[in-house]
């Protein structure tokens, strides 16, 4: 197992984390993007929690968390930590229908907390307990794939019992079945997928479609009105695809080639700026004619502006995921597995997808979703069809050395 040390982060990695908090997916995400206000920031204390040299990491060479006593039979409780507005709620916002139904069916009381504002901040909260081999007080958490990979590599996630996950095993979309950081999904199941596509304002482009990274970087009519993302895996991954490279299997030379391609866009002022979620306001107004965008944002923008369009490049697009994990030493693993499996039942998955508008990782959900909203069921940004799925690519896992080197190059590119 890779000896990845969370106590040693380079300046470039810390800068990338700050970017994610200030303007990236970690800053204003999910449905809260267009409805609200900000959701917290990582303080210097939070970052120091990641970089301090306190409790030594309790790594296991086999990548598995040490077995812990499961109290699920005696304690019908489940402590579930998730992102804000990442769960269906009633119209009056006083209840969470699918969670309440789960409780009635199983007798398990779900103590649900929207206490994940950002991957890095959250990891800073739970790292000391995980490193010390202690219970975090959480039985189920939702973290983005790169952090899920880190937790699994460090031996801080419990291996799931397939016998308790019949619906999850049967209904997991092939697109998400075997990430390189958790082959066969031994430790995790996706909560949602997050697709990176091209969005454009058809009024700002005078009706012209924008459907490739090449067009973003070379079309003179778009000069100065193009946006790329401050998330390295998204901007570099989409550029790698455009150059005919595989984001799941690329070399440092390939990475450098993508950086050089983007640098040219900066030097010629084709690229207006690199953004996080704040691209939405500029795209809505037309200050950005076209940009890389996250699919969930596009769906929400289209609800209020018919000029917002999107395109999936012929070269493909980048997909990441937010994932369910059971932390090491969690007291109620079996209860957590019951809830994971519950959200892979087709009617339940449809209700969740209809509310949060992100890629549903549950295969066969379309017919159930159509009963709720036929338009959502036909939206391939929520339920990818075969053609859409075939264009999906994941950015491969990076070693700690690669992540440091690549983030330094990307930070220099975007001037952060």
mmCIF file of C-alpha atoms in Angstrom:
data_model
loop_
_atom_site.group_PDB
_atom_site.id
_atom_site.type_symbol
_atom_site.label_atom_id
_atom_site.label_comp_id
_atom_site.label_asym_id
_atom_site.label_seq_id
_atom_site.Cartn_x
_atom_site.Cartn_y
_atom_site.Cartn_z
ATOM 1 C CA UNK A 1 0.000 0.000 0.000
ATOM 2 C CA UNK A 2 1.257 3.451 -0.816
ATOM 3 C CA UNK A 3 2.620 5.243 2.229
ATOM 4 C CA UNK A 4 0.716 8.462 1.667
ATOM 5 C CA UNK A 5 1.271 10.783 4.605
ATOM 6 C CA UNK A 6 -1.548 13.242 5.260
ATOM 7 C CA UNK A 7 0.702 15.131 7.684
ATOM 8 C CA UNK A 8 2.967 16.339 4.884
ATOM 9 C CA UNK A 9 1.352 18.516 2.248
ATOM 10 C CA UNK A 10 3.252 20.695 -0.174
ATOM 11 C CA UNK A 11 2.616 24.410 -0.604
ATOM 12 C CA UNK A 12 1.033 23.669 -3.988
ATOM 13 C CA UNK A 13 -1.332 21.102 -2.466
ATOM 14 C CA UNK A 14 -2.357 23.536 0.254
ATOM 15 C CA UNK A 15 -2.935 26.227 -2.374
ATOM 16 C CA UNK A 16 -5.137 23.833 -4.341
ATOM 17 C CA UNK A 17 -7.135 23.083 -1.215
ATOM 18 C CA UNK A 18 -7.642 26.787 -0.505
ATOM 19 C CA UNK A 19 -8.806 27.291 -4.110
ATOM 20 C CA UNK A 20 -11.324 24.502 -3.706
ATOM 21 C CA UNK A 21 -12.687 26.118 -0.582
ATOM 22 C CA UNK A 22 -12.804 29.680 -1.851
ATOM 23 C CA UNK A 23 -14.149 29.092 -5.346
ATOM 24 C CA UNK A 24 -14.166 25.417 -6.232
ATOM 25 C CA UNK A 25 -16.697 22.636 -5.763
ATOM 26 C CA UNK A 26 -16.017 22.816 -2.050
ATOM 27 C CA UNK A 27 -17.144 26.409 -1.770
ATOM 28 C CA UNK A 28 -20.644 26.618 -3.254
ATOM 29 C CA UNK A 29 -21.882 23.282 -4.409
ATOM 30 C CA UNK A 30 -24.938 21.173 -4.865
ATOM 31 C CA UNK A 31 -28.328 22.859 -4.799
ATOM 32 C CA UNK A 32 -27.114 25.612 -2.477
ATOM 33 C CA UNK A 33 -25.206 27.186 -5.353
ATOM 34 C CA UNK A 34 -28.083 29.250 -6.720
ATOM 35 C CA UNK A 35 -30.104 29.496 -3.521
ATOM 36 C CA UNK A 36 -27.761 30.663 -0.936
ATOM 37 C CA UNK A 37 -25.051 31.982 0.445
ATOM 38 C CA UNK A 38 -21.704 30.612 1.397
ATOM 39 C CA UNK A 39 -21.151 27.516 3.462
ATOM 40 C CA UNK A 40 -18.113 28.146 5.521
ATOM 41 C CA UNK A 41 -14.429 28.385 4.969
ATOM 42 C CA UNK A 42 -11.472 26.399 6.107
ATOM 43 C CA UNK A 43 -9.606 28.293 8.721
ATOM 44 C CA UNK A 44 -5.883 28.238 9.175
ATOM 45 C CA UNK A 45 -6.574 25.963 12.114
ATOM 46 C CA UNK A 46 -8.314 23.542 9.776
ATOM 47 C CA UNK A 47 -5.365 23.450 7.432
ATOM 48 C CA UNK A 48 -2.985 23.043 10.313
ATOM 49 C CA UNK A 49 -4.969 20.004 11.352
ATOM 50 C CA UNK A 50 -3.846 18.442 8.101
ATOM 51 C CA UNK A 51 -0.259 19.538 8.291
ATOM 52 C CA UNK A 52 0.515 19.207 11.976
ATOM 53 C CA UNK A 53 2.808 16.509 13.244
ATOM 54 C CA UNK A 54 0.656 15.262 16.093
ATOM 55 C CA UNK A 55 -0.744 11.757 16.227
ATOM 56 C CA UNK A 56 1.093 9.374 13.896
ATOM 57 C CA UNK A 57 -1.109 7.795 11.238
ATOM 58 C CA UNK A 58 -2.262 4.280 12.124
ATOM 59 C CA UNK A 59 -1.693 2.756 8.696
ATOM 60 C CA UNK A 60 -2.321 -0.870 7.796
ATOM 61 C CA UNK A 61 -0.319 -2.444 5.006
ATOM 62 C CA UNK A 62 -3.321 -4.337 3.600
ATOM 63 C CA UNK A 63 -5.378 -1.177 3.242
ATOM 64 C CA UNK A 64 -8.137 -2.463 5.512
ATOM 65 C CA UNK A 65 -9.288 -0.918 8.751
ATOM 66 C CA UNK A 66 -8.821 -3.003 11.845
ATOM 67 C CA UNK A 67 -11.956 -4.945 12.712
ATOM 68 C CA UNK A 68 -14.158 -3.149 15.236
ATOM 69 C CA UNK A 69 -17.109 -4.285 17.276
ATOM 70 C CA UNK A 70 -20.409 -3.667 15.521
ATOM 71 C CA UNK A 71 -23.235 -2.584 17.818
ATOM 72 C CA UNK A 72 -25.921 -2.435 15.131
ATOM 73 C CA UNK A 73 -28.066 -5.190 16.645
ATOM 74 C CA UNK A 74 -28.126 -3.592 20.075
ATOM 75 C CA UNK A 75 -28.205 0.046 18.944
ATOM 76 C CA UNK A 76 -30.698 0.912 16.221
ATOM 77 C CA UNK A 77 -28.885 4.130 15.393
ATOM 78 C CA UNK A 78 -26.965 5.469 12.405
ATOM 79 C CA UNK A 79 -24.836 8.627 12.433
ATOM 80 C CA UNK A 80 -24.672 9.913 8.850
ATOM 81 C CA UNK A 81 -22.561 12.922 7.766
ATOM 82 C CA UNK A 82 -23.257 14.468 4.362
ATOM 83 C CA UNK A 83 -22.905 17.709 2.380
ATOM 84 C CA UNK A 84 -25.428 20.518 2.678
ATOM 85 C CA UNK A 85 -28.587 20.143 0.565
ATOM 86 C CA UNK A 86 -27.495 16.740 -0.695
ATOM 87 C CA UNK A 87 -30.636 14.964 0.522
ATOM 88 C CA UNK A 88 -34.262 15.205 -0.553
ATOM 89 C CA UNK A 89 -36.465 17.354 1.670
ATOM 90 C CA UNK A 90 -40.177 18.035 1.850
ATOM 91 C CA UNK A 91 -41.621 21.191 0.309
ATOM 92 C CA UNK A 92 -41.760 22.871 3.705
ATOM 93 C CA UNK A 93 -38.141 21.725 4.314
ATOM 94 C CA UNK A 94 -39.123 20.268 7.680
ATOM 95 C CA UNK A 95 -38.542 16.610 6.852
ATOM 96 C CA UNK A 96 -36.386 14.307 4.751
ATOM 97 C CA UNK A 97 -38.826 11.843 3.186
ATOM 98 C CA UNK A 98 -36.486 9.063 2.087
ATOM 99 C CA UNK A 99 -34.613 9.058 5.390
ATOM 100 C CA UNK A 100 -37.883 8.970 7.311
ATOM 101 C CA UNK A 101 -39.091 6.058 5.203
ATOM 102 C CA UNK A 102 -35.858 4.182 5.919
ATOM 103 C CA UNK A 103 -36.330 4.703 9.645
ATOM 104 C CA UNK A 104 -39.919 3.442 9.560
ATOM 105 C CA UNK A 105 -38.934 0.377 7.554
ATOM 106 C CA UNK A 106 -35.898 -0.644 9.584
ATOM 107 C CA UNK A 107 -36.463 0.846 13.022
ATOM 108 C CA UNK A 108 -33.064 2.539 12.711
ATOM 109 C CA UNK A 109 -32.904 6.143 13.873
ATOM 110 C CA UNK A 110 -30.775 8.130 11.444
ATOM 111 C CA UNK A 111 -28.971 11.046 13.044
ATOM 112 C CA UNK A 112 -28.320 13.042 9.898
ATOM 113 C CA UNK A 113 -25.806 15.882 9.898
ATOM 114 C CA UNK A 114 -25.036 18.317 7.074
ATOM 115 C CA UNK A 115 -21.584 18.909 8.494
ATOM 116 C CA UNK A 116 -19.426 18.403 5.404
ATOM 117 C CA UNK A 117 -18.699 21.772 3.847
ATOM 118 C CA UNK A 118 -15.501 20.747 2.114
ATOM 119 C CA UNK A 119 -13.427 17.598 1.807
ATOM 120 C CA UNK A 120 -10.319 19.138 3.328
ATOM 121 C CA UNK A 121 -12.073 20.790 6.232
ATOM 122 C CA UNK A 122 -13.953 17.593 7.030
ATOM 123 C CA UNK A 123 -10.815 15.477 6.825
ATOM 124 C CA UNK A 124 -9.212 17.885 9.264
ATOM 125 C CA UNK A 125 -12.046 17.170 11.702
ATOM 126 C CA UNK A 126 -11.885 13.382 11.594
ATOM 127 C CA UNK A 127 -8.184 12.758 10.922
ATOM 128 C CA UNK A 128 -7.006 12.837 14.553
ATOM 129 C CA UNK A 129 -9.519 10.153 15.575
ATOM 130 C CA UNK A 130 -8.843 8.013 12.513
ATOM 131 C CA UNK A 131 -5.093 8.265 13.001
ATOM 132 C CA UNK A 132 -5.437 7.274 16.648
ATOM 133 C CA UNK A 133 -7.686 4.301 15.857
ATOM 134 C CA UNK A 134 -10.695 5.931 17.530
ATOM 135 C CA UNK A 135 -14.363 6.174 16.595
ATOM 136 C CA UNK A 136 -15.116 9.440 14.776
ATOM 137 C CA UNK A 137 -18.721 9.407 15.989
ATOM 138 C CA UNK A 138 -19.855 8.846 12.399
ATOM 139 C CA UNK A 139 -21.008 5.593 10.840
ATOM 140 C CA UNK A 140 -21.341 6.823 7.273
ATOM 141 C CA UNK A 141 -19.707 9.722 5.440
ATOM 142 C CA UNK A 142 -19.796 11.145 1.899
ATOM 143 C CA UNK A 143 -16.479 12.330 0.433
ATOM 144 C CA UNK A 144 -15.176 13.039 -3.062
ATOM 145 C CA UNK A 145 -13.236 10.313 -4.846
ATOM 146 C CA UNK A 146 -9.719 11.669 -4.251
ATOM 147 C CA UNK A 147 -10.309 11.842 -0.488
ATOM 148 C CA UNK A 148 -12.067 8.476 -0.476
ATOM 149 C CA UNK A 149 -8.963 7.053 -2.142
ATOM 150 C CA UNK A 150 -6.735 8.597 0.515
ATOM 151 C CA UNK A 151 -8.831 7.284 3.415
ATOM 152 C CA UNK A 152 -8.911 3.798 1.926
ATOM 153 C CA UNK A 153 -5.148 3.760 1.261
ATOM 154 C CA UNK A 154 -4.467 4.752 4.849
ATOM 155 C CA UNK A 155 -6.579 1.875 6.146
ATOM 156 C CA UNK A 156 -9.179 4.195 7.657
ATOM 157 C CA UNK A 157 -12.284 2.745 5.951
ATOM 158 C CA UNK A 158 -14.064 -0.496 6.768
ATOM 159 C CA UNK A 159 -14.514 -3.126 4.086
ATOM 160 C CA UNK A 160 -18.173 -3.527 3.171
ATOM 161 C CA UNK A 161 -20.078 -6.807 3.423
ATOM 162 C CA UNK A 162 -21.475 -7.671 -0.049
ATOM 163 C CA UNK A 163 -24.158 -9.902 1.488
ATOM 164 C CA UNK A 164 -25.793 -6.804 2.976
ATOM 165 C CA UNK A 165 -25.707 -4.876 -0.301
ATOM 166 C CA UNK A 166 -27.817 -6.847 -2.809
ATOM 167 C CA UNK A 167 -29.454 -3.810 -4.432
ATOM 168 C CA UNK A 168 -26.239 -1.799 -4.470
ATOM 169 C CA UNK A 169 -24.300 -4.626 -6.077
ATOM 170 C CA UNK A 170 -26.976 -5.341 -8.676
ATOM 171 C CA UNK A 171 -27.890 -1.752 -9.540
ATOM 172 C CA UNK A 172 -24.576 0.088 -9.495
ATOM 173 C CA UNK A 173 -24.009 1.631 -12.913
ATOM 174 C CA UNK A 174 -21.125 0.055 -14.865
ATOM 175 C CA UNK A 175 -19.701 3.567 -15.235
ATOM 176 C CA UNK A 176 -18.860 3.607 -11.512
ATOM 177 C CA UNK A 177 -18.154 -0.053 -10.788
ATOM 178 C CA UNK A 178 -14.392 -0.205 -10.597
ATOM 179 C CA UNK A 179 -12.441 2.998 -9.944
ATOM 180 C CA UNK A 180 -8.698 2.472 -9.758
ATOM 181 C CA UNK A 181 -8.686 3.566 -6.098
ATOM 182 C CA UNK A 182 -11.313 0.985 -5.043
ATOM 183 C CA UNK A 183 -11.500 -1.839 -7.595
ATOM 184 C CA UNK A 184 -14.788 -3.702 -7.327
ATOM 185 C CA UNK A 185 -16.102 -1.180 -4.776
ATOM 186 C CA UNK A 186 -14.910 -3.129 -1.729
ATOM 187 C CA UNK A 187 -14.979 -0.054 0.527
ATOM 188 C CA UNK A 188 -17.252 2.496 -1.130
ATOM 189 C CA UNK A 189 -20.387 3.141 -3.150
ATOM 190 C CA UNK A 190 -21.063 6.376 -5.030
ATOM 191 C CA UNK A 191 -23.686 8.768 -3.720
ATOM 192 C CA UNK A 192 -23.639 10.818 -6.936
ATOM 193 C CA UNK A 193 -21.529 11.366 -10.018
ATOM 194 C CA UNK A 194 -20.158 14.782 -11.005
ATOM 195 C CA UNK A 195 -19.660 15.362 -14.722
ATOM 196 C CA UNK A 196 -17.528 18.095 -16.299
ATOM 197 C CA UNK A 197 -18.923 19.305 -19.621
ATOM 198 C CA UNK A 198 -18.836 22.439 -21.791
ATOM 199 C CA UNK A 199 -21.481 25.066 -21.094
ATOM 200 C CA UNK A 200 -22.179 28.104 -23.259
ATOM 201 C CA UNK A 201 -24.540 31.039 -23.439
ATOM 202 C CA UNK A 202 -26.121 30.820 -26.874
ATOM 203 C CA UNK A 203 -27.014 34.508 -26.817
ATOM 204 C CA UNK A 204 -23.374 35.408 -26.164
ATOM 205 C CA UNK A 205 -22.182 33.056 -28.926
ATOM 206 C CA UNK A 206 -24.855 34.381 -31.323
ATOM 207 C CA UNK A 207 -26.338 30.924 -31.639
ATOM 208 C CA UNK A 208 -23.079 29.100 -32.315
ATOM 209 C CA UNK A 209 -22.586 25.777 -30.547
ATOM 210 C CA UNK A 210 -19.405 25.287 -28.520
ATOM 211 C CA UNK A 211 -18.570 21.624 -28.197
ATOM 212 C CA UNK A 212 -14.826 21.055 -27.803
ATOM 213 C CA UNK A 213 -11.831 22.194 -25.805
ATOM 214 C CA UNK A 214 -10.151 22.999 -29.117
ATOM 215 C CA UNK A 215 -12.934 25.446 -29.873
ATOM 216 C CA UNK A 216 -12.641 26.985 -26.417
ATOM 217 C CA UNK A 217 -8.931 27.547 -26.944
ATOM 218 C CA UNK A 218 -8.817 28.448 -30.648
ATOM 219 C CA UNK A 219 -12.094 30.063 -31.733
ATOM 220 C CA UNK A 220 -11.301 33.778 -32.210
ATOM 221 C CA UNK A 221 -14.937 34.733 -31.677
ATOM 222 C CA UNK A 222 -14.633 33.502 -28.085
ATOM 223 C CA UNK A 223 -11.401 35.309 -27.271
ATOM 224 C CA UNK A 224 -11.411 36.750 -23.788
ATOM 225 C CA UNK A 225 -14.739 35.119 -22.944
ATOM 226 C CA UNK A 226 -13.630 31.566 -22.108
ATOM 227 C CA UNK A 227 -13.445 30.011 -18.665
ATOM 228 C CA UNK A 228 -11.614 26.956 -17.356
ATOM 229 C CA UNK A 229 -11.834 25.530 -13.851
ATOM 230 C CA UNK A 230 -9.495 25.944 -10.906
ATOM 231 C CA UNK A 231 -9.823 22.209 -10.246
ATOM 232 C CA UNK A 232 -6.741 20.653 -11.810
ATOM 233 C CA UNK A 233 -8.272 17.272 -12.583
ATOM 234 C CA UNK A 234 -11.139 18.871 -14.503
ATOM 235 C CA UNK A 235 -9.239 21.396 -16.614
ATOM 236 C CA UNK A 236 -6.218 19.208 -17.330
ATOM 237 C CA UNK A 237 -8.344 16.084 -17.734
ATOM 238 C CA UNK A 238 -10.590 17.703 -20.336
ATOM 239 C CA UNK A 239 -7.535 19.033 -22.178
ATOM 240 C CA UNK A 240 -5.881 15.615 -22.140
ATOM 241 C CA UNK A 241 -8.991 14.131 -23.727
ATOM 242 C CA UNK A 242 -9.020 16.835 -26.378
ATOM 243 C CA UNK A 243 -5.406 15.936 -27.192
ATOM 244 C CA UNK A 244 -6.271 12.267 -27.616
ATOM 245 C CA UNK A 245 -4.814 11.189 -24.274
ATOM 246 C CA UNK A 246 -6.442 8.958 -21.684
ATOM 247 C CA UNK A 247 -6.865 10.664 -18.264
ATOM 248 C CA UNK A 248 -6.880 7.221 -16.699
ATOM 249 C CA UNK A 249 -3.476 6.351 -18.158
ATOM 250 C CA UNK A 250 -1.251 9.326 -18.926
ATOM 251 C CA UNK A 251 2.398 10.196 -18.430
ATOM 252 C CA UNK A 252 4.063 13.264 -17.014
ATOM 253 C CA UNK A 253 4.922 14.262 -20.569
ATOM 254 C CA UNK A 254 1.222 14.068 -21.444
ATOM 255 C CA UNK A 255 0.375 16.207 -18.424
ATOM 256 C CA UNK A 256 2.999 18.765 -19.390
ATOM 257 C CA UNK A 257 1.577 18.857 -22.912
ATOM 258 C CA UNK A 258 -1.867 19.691 -21.564
ATOM 259 C CA UNK A 259 -0.425 22.397 -19.322
ATOM 260 C CA UNK A 260 1.384 23.871 -22.318
ATOM 261 C CA UNK A 261 -1.827 23.892 -24.339
ATOM 262 C CA UNK A 262 -3.629 25.765 -21.584
ATOM 263 C CA UNK A 263 -0.685 28.116 -21.107
ATOM 264 C CA UNK A 264 -1.016 29.182 -24.720
ATOM 265 C CA UNK A 265 -4.656 30.032 -24.042
ATOM 266 C CA UNK A 266 -3.544 32.182 -21.126
ATOM 267 C CA UNK A 267 -0.763 33.891 -23.073
ATOM 268 C CA UNK A 268 -3.019 34.770 -26.001
ATOM 269 C CA UNK A 269 -5.754 35.931 -23.605
ATOM 270 C CA UNK A 270 -8.180 33.442 -25.125
ATOM 271 C CA UNK A 271 -8.906 32.325 -21.566
ATOM 272 C CA UNK A 272 -10.562 35.047 -19.520
ATOM 273 C CA UNK A 273 -9.927 33.342 -16.220
ATOM 274 C CA UNK A 274 -9.876 30.107 -14.238
ATOM 275 C CA UNK A 275 -12.890 29.853 -11.953
ATOM 276 C CA UNK A 276 -14.664 27.778 -9.399
ATOM 277 C CA UNK A 277 -18.437 27.846 -9.062
ATOM 278 C CA UNK A 278 -18.378 31.595 -9.609
ATOM 279 C CA UNK A 279 -18.433 30.961 -13.371
ATOM 280 C CA UNK A 280 -22.196 30.543 -13.105
ATOM 281 C CA UNK A 281 -22.945 34.243 -12.679
ATOM 282 C CA UNK A 282 -20.665 35.240 -15.560
ATOM 283 C CA UNK A 283 -22.089 32.561 -17.848
ATOM 284 C CA UNK A 284 -25.632 33.554 -16.956
ATOM 285 C CA UNK A 285 -24.916 37.202 -17.843
ATOM 286 C CA UNK A 286 -22.903 36.349 -20.963
ATOM 287 C CA UNK A 287 -19.613 37.777 -19.684
ATOM 288 C CA UNK A 288 -18.344 34.256 -20.236
ATOM 289 C CA UNK A 289 -19.525 32.980 -23.587
ATOM 290 C CA UNK A 290 -18.376 29.411 -22.910
ATOM 291 C CA UNK A 291 -16.566 27.470 -20.224
ATOM 292 C CA UNK A 292 -15.966 24.150 -18.573
ATOM 293 C CA UNK A 293 -18.819 23.520 -16.153
ATOM 294 C CA UNK A 294 -20.193 20.980 -13.716
ATOM 295 C CA UNK A 295 -23.347 19.306 -14.931
ATOM 296 C CA UNK A 296 -25.361 19.931 -11.768
ATOM 297 C CA UNK A 297 -24.743 23.661 -12.148
ATOM 298 C CA UNK A 298 -25.845 23.557 -15.784
ATOM 299 C CA UNK A 299 -29.184 21.968 -14.884
ATOM 300 C CA UNK A 300 -29.832 24.621 -12.262
ATOM 301 C CA UNK A 301 -28.819 27.479 -14.580
ATOM 302 C CA UNK A 302 -31.040 26.199 -17.381
ATOM 303 C CA UNK A 303 -34.032 26.367 -15.068
ATOM 304 C CA UNK A 304 -33.732 30.153 -15.053
ATOM 305 C CA UNK A 305 -32.069 30.938 -18.377
ATOM 306 C CA UNK A 306 -33.051 29.225 -21.656
ATOM 307 C CA UNK A 307 -29.899 30.580 -23.334
ATOM 308 C CA UNK A 308 -27.690 28.256 -21.275
ATOM 309 C CA UNK A 309 -26.725 25.225 -23.334
ATOM 310 C CA UNK A 310 -24.236 22.432 -22.863
ATOM 311 C CA UNK A 311 -22.232 20.062 -24.999
ATOM 312 C CA UNK A 312 -20.408 16.808 -24.371
ATOM 313 C CA UNK A 313 -17.235 16.872 -26.465
ATOM 314 C CA UNK A 314 -16.747 14.078 -28.960
ATOM 315 C CA UNK A 315 -13.421 13.451 -27.228
ATOM 316 C CA UNK A 316 -15.212 12.709 -23.956
ATOM 317 C CA UNK A 317 -15.657 14.270 -20.552
ATOM 318 C CA UNK A 318 -14.362 13.884 -16.995
ATOM 319 C CA UNK A 319 -16.478 12.231 -14.310
ATOM 320 C CA UNK A 320 -15.737 12.165 -10.601
ATOM 321 C CA UNK A 321 -17.929 10.974 -7.735
ATOM 322 C CA UNK A 322 -18.934 11.619 -4.153
ATOM 323 C CA UNK A 323 -18.818 8.364 -2.225
ATOM 324 C CA UNK A 324 -20.274 6.631 0.817
ATOM 325 C CA UNK A 325 -17.674 5.227 3.242
ATOM 326 C CA UNK A 326 -17.867 3.587 6.663
ATOM 327 C CA UNK A 327 -15.008 5.001 8.758
ATOM 328 C CA UNK A 328 -12.743 2.765 10.803
ATOM 329 C CA UNK A 329 -14.098 2.021 14.289
ATOM 330 C CA UNK A 330 -17.645 3.085 13.366
ATOM 331 C CA UNK A 331 -20.058 1.462 15.834
ATOM 332 C CA UNK A 332 -22.911 0.729 13.423
ATOM 333 C CA UNK A 333 -21.453 -0.720 10.228
ATOM 334 C CA UNK A 334 -24.361 -3.068 9.474
ATOM 335 C CA UNK A 335 -26.839 -0.215 9.897
ATOM 336 C CA UNK A 336 -24.756 1.876 7.492
ATOM 337 C CA UNK A 337 -24.738 -0.930 4.939
ATOM 338 C CA UNK A 338 -28.526 -1.171 5.164
ATOM 339 C CA UNK A 339 -28.805 2.512 4.329
ATOM 340 C CA UNK A 340 -26.335 2.265 1.430
ATOM 341 C CA UNK A 341 -28.363 -0.587 -0.013
ATOM 342 C CA UNK A 342 -31.624 1.295 0.531
ATOM 343 C CA UNK A 343 -30.479 4.196 -1.658
ATOM 344 C CA UNK A 344 -29.781 1.742 -4.478
ATOM 345 C CA UNK A 345 -33.398 0.619 -4.606
ATOM 346 C CA UNK A 346 -34.771 2.131 -7.803
ATOM 347 C CA UNK A 347 -37.715 4.138 -6.390
ATOM 348 C CA UNK A 348 -35.559 5.590 -3.619
ATOM 349 C CA UNK A 349 -32.713 6.430 -5.992
ATOM 350 C CA UNK A 350 -35.170 8.204 -8.284
ATOM 351 C CA UNK A 351 -36.513 10.380 -5.485
ATOM 352 C CA UNK A 352 -33.013 11.413 -4.489
ATOM 353 C CA UNK A 353 -31.934 12.110 -8.085
ATOM 354 C CA UNK A 354 -35.021 14.215 -8.734
ATOM 355 C CA UNK A 355 -34.108 16.453 -5.845
ATOM 356 C CA UNK A 356 -30.355 16.925 -6.154
ATOM 357 C CA UNK A 357 -30.013 16.877 -9.972
ATOM 358 C CA UNK A 358 -26.610 15.196 -10.128
ATOM 359 C CA UNK A 359 -25.617 12.068 -12.028
ATOM 360 C CA UNK A 360 -27.462 9.109 -10.548
ATOM 361 C CA UNK A 361 -25.110 6.114 -10.138
ATOM 362 C CA UNK A 362 -28.013 3.668 -10.025
ATOM 363 C CA UNK A 363 -28.549 1.689 -13.199
ATOM 364 C CA UNK A 364 -32.145 1.298 -14.346
ATOM 365 C CA UNK A 365 -33.466 4.333 -12.480
ATOM 366 C CA UNK A 366 -34.872 6.050 -15.574
ATOM 367 C CA UNK A 367 -38.375 4.556 -15.507
ATOM 368 C CA UNK A 368 -38.819 5.373 -11.834
ATOM 369 C CA UNK A 369 -37.547 8.911 -12.358
ATOM 370 C CA UNK A 370 -39.985 9.372 -15.247
ATOM 371 C CA UNK A 371 -42.864 8.790 -12.813
ATOM 372 C CA UNK A 372 -41.647 11.837 -10.880
ATOM 373 C CA UNK A 373 -40.538 14.092 -13.746
ATOM 374 C CA UNK A 374 -40.295 12.843 -17.358
ATOM 375 C CA UNK A 375 -37.980 15.707 -18.323
ATOM 376 C CA UNK A 376 -35.433 14.760 -15.654
ATOM 377 C CA UNK A 377 -35.555 11.142 -16.757
ATOM 378 C CA UNK A 378 -34.597 12.185 -20.279
ATOM 379 C CA UNK A 379 -31.786 14.456 -19.104
ATOM 380 C CA UNK A 380 -28.523 12.650 -19.776
ATOM 381 C CA UNK A 381 -26.742 14.867 -17.256
ATOM 382 C CA UNK A 382 -28.720 13.003 -14.580
ATOM 383 C CA UNK A 383 -29.296 9.628 -16.240
ATOM 384 C CA UNK A 384 -26.529 9.093 -18.803
ATOM 385 C CA UNK A 385 -27.522 7.009 -21.791
ATOM 386 C CA UNK A 386 -25.138 4.545 -23.423
ATOM 387 C CA UNK A 387 -23.640 7.194 -25.691
ATOM 388 C CA UNK A 388 -23.033 9.548 -22.767
ATOM 389 C CA UNK A 389 -21.598 6.806 -20.585
ATOM 390 C CA UNK A 390 -19.222 5.724 -23.331
ATOM 391 C CA UNK A 391 -17.654 9.193 -23.304
ATOM 392 C CA UNK A 392 -17.078 9.240 -19.550
ATOM 393 C CA UNK A 393 -13.494 9.175 -18.255
ATOM 394 C CA UNK A 394 -12.025 9.251 -14.774
ATOM 395 C CA UNK A 395 -8.810 11.057 -13.895
ATOM 396 C CA UNK A 396 -6.423 8.441 -12.571
ATOM 397 C CA UNK A 397 -5.238 8.347 -8.983
ATOM 398 C CA UNK A 398 -2.005 10.206 -8.333
ATOM 399 C CA UNK A 399 0.859 9.275 -6.074
ATOM 400 C CA UNK A 400 1.698 11.866 -3.434
ATOM 401 C CA UNK A 401 4.794 12.805 -5.443
ATOM 402 C CA UNK A 402 2.782 13.266 -8.638
ATOM 403 C CA UNK A 403 0.116 15.282 -6.895
ATOM 404 C CA UNK A 404 2.718 17.647 -5.480
ATOM 405 C CA UNK A 405 4.478 18.106 -8.825
ATOM 406 C CA UNK A 406 1.299 18.444 -10.879
ATOM 407 C CA UNK A 407 -0.358 20.890 -8.506
ATOM 408 C CA UNK A 408 2.777 23.066 -8.573
ATOM 409 C CA UNK A 409 2.625 23.236 -12.357
ATOM 410 C CA UNK A 410 -1.101 23.914 -12.383
ATOM 411 C CA UNK A 411 -0.835 26.574 -9.692
ATOM 412 C CA UNK A 412 1.801 28.362 -11.769
ATOM 413 C CA UNK A 413 -0.445 28.145 -14.847
ATOM 414 C CA UNK A 414 -3.457 29.743 -13.227
ATOM 415 C CA UNK A 415 -1.469 32.265 -11.256
ATOM 416 C CA UNK A 416 -2.830 31.182 -7.889
#
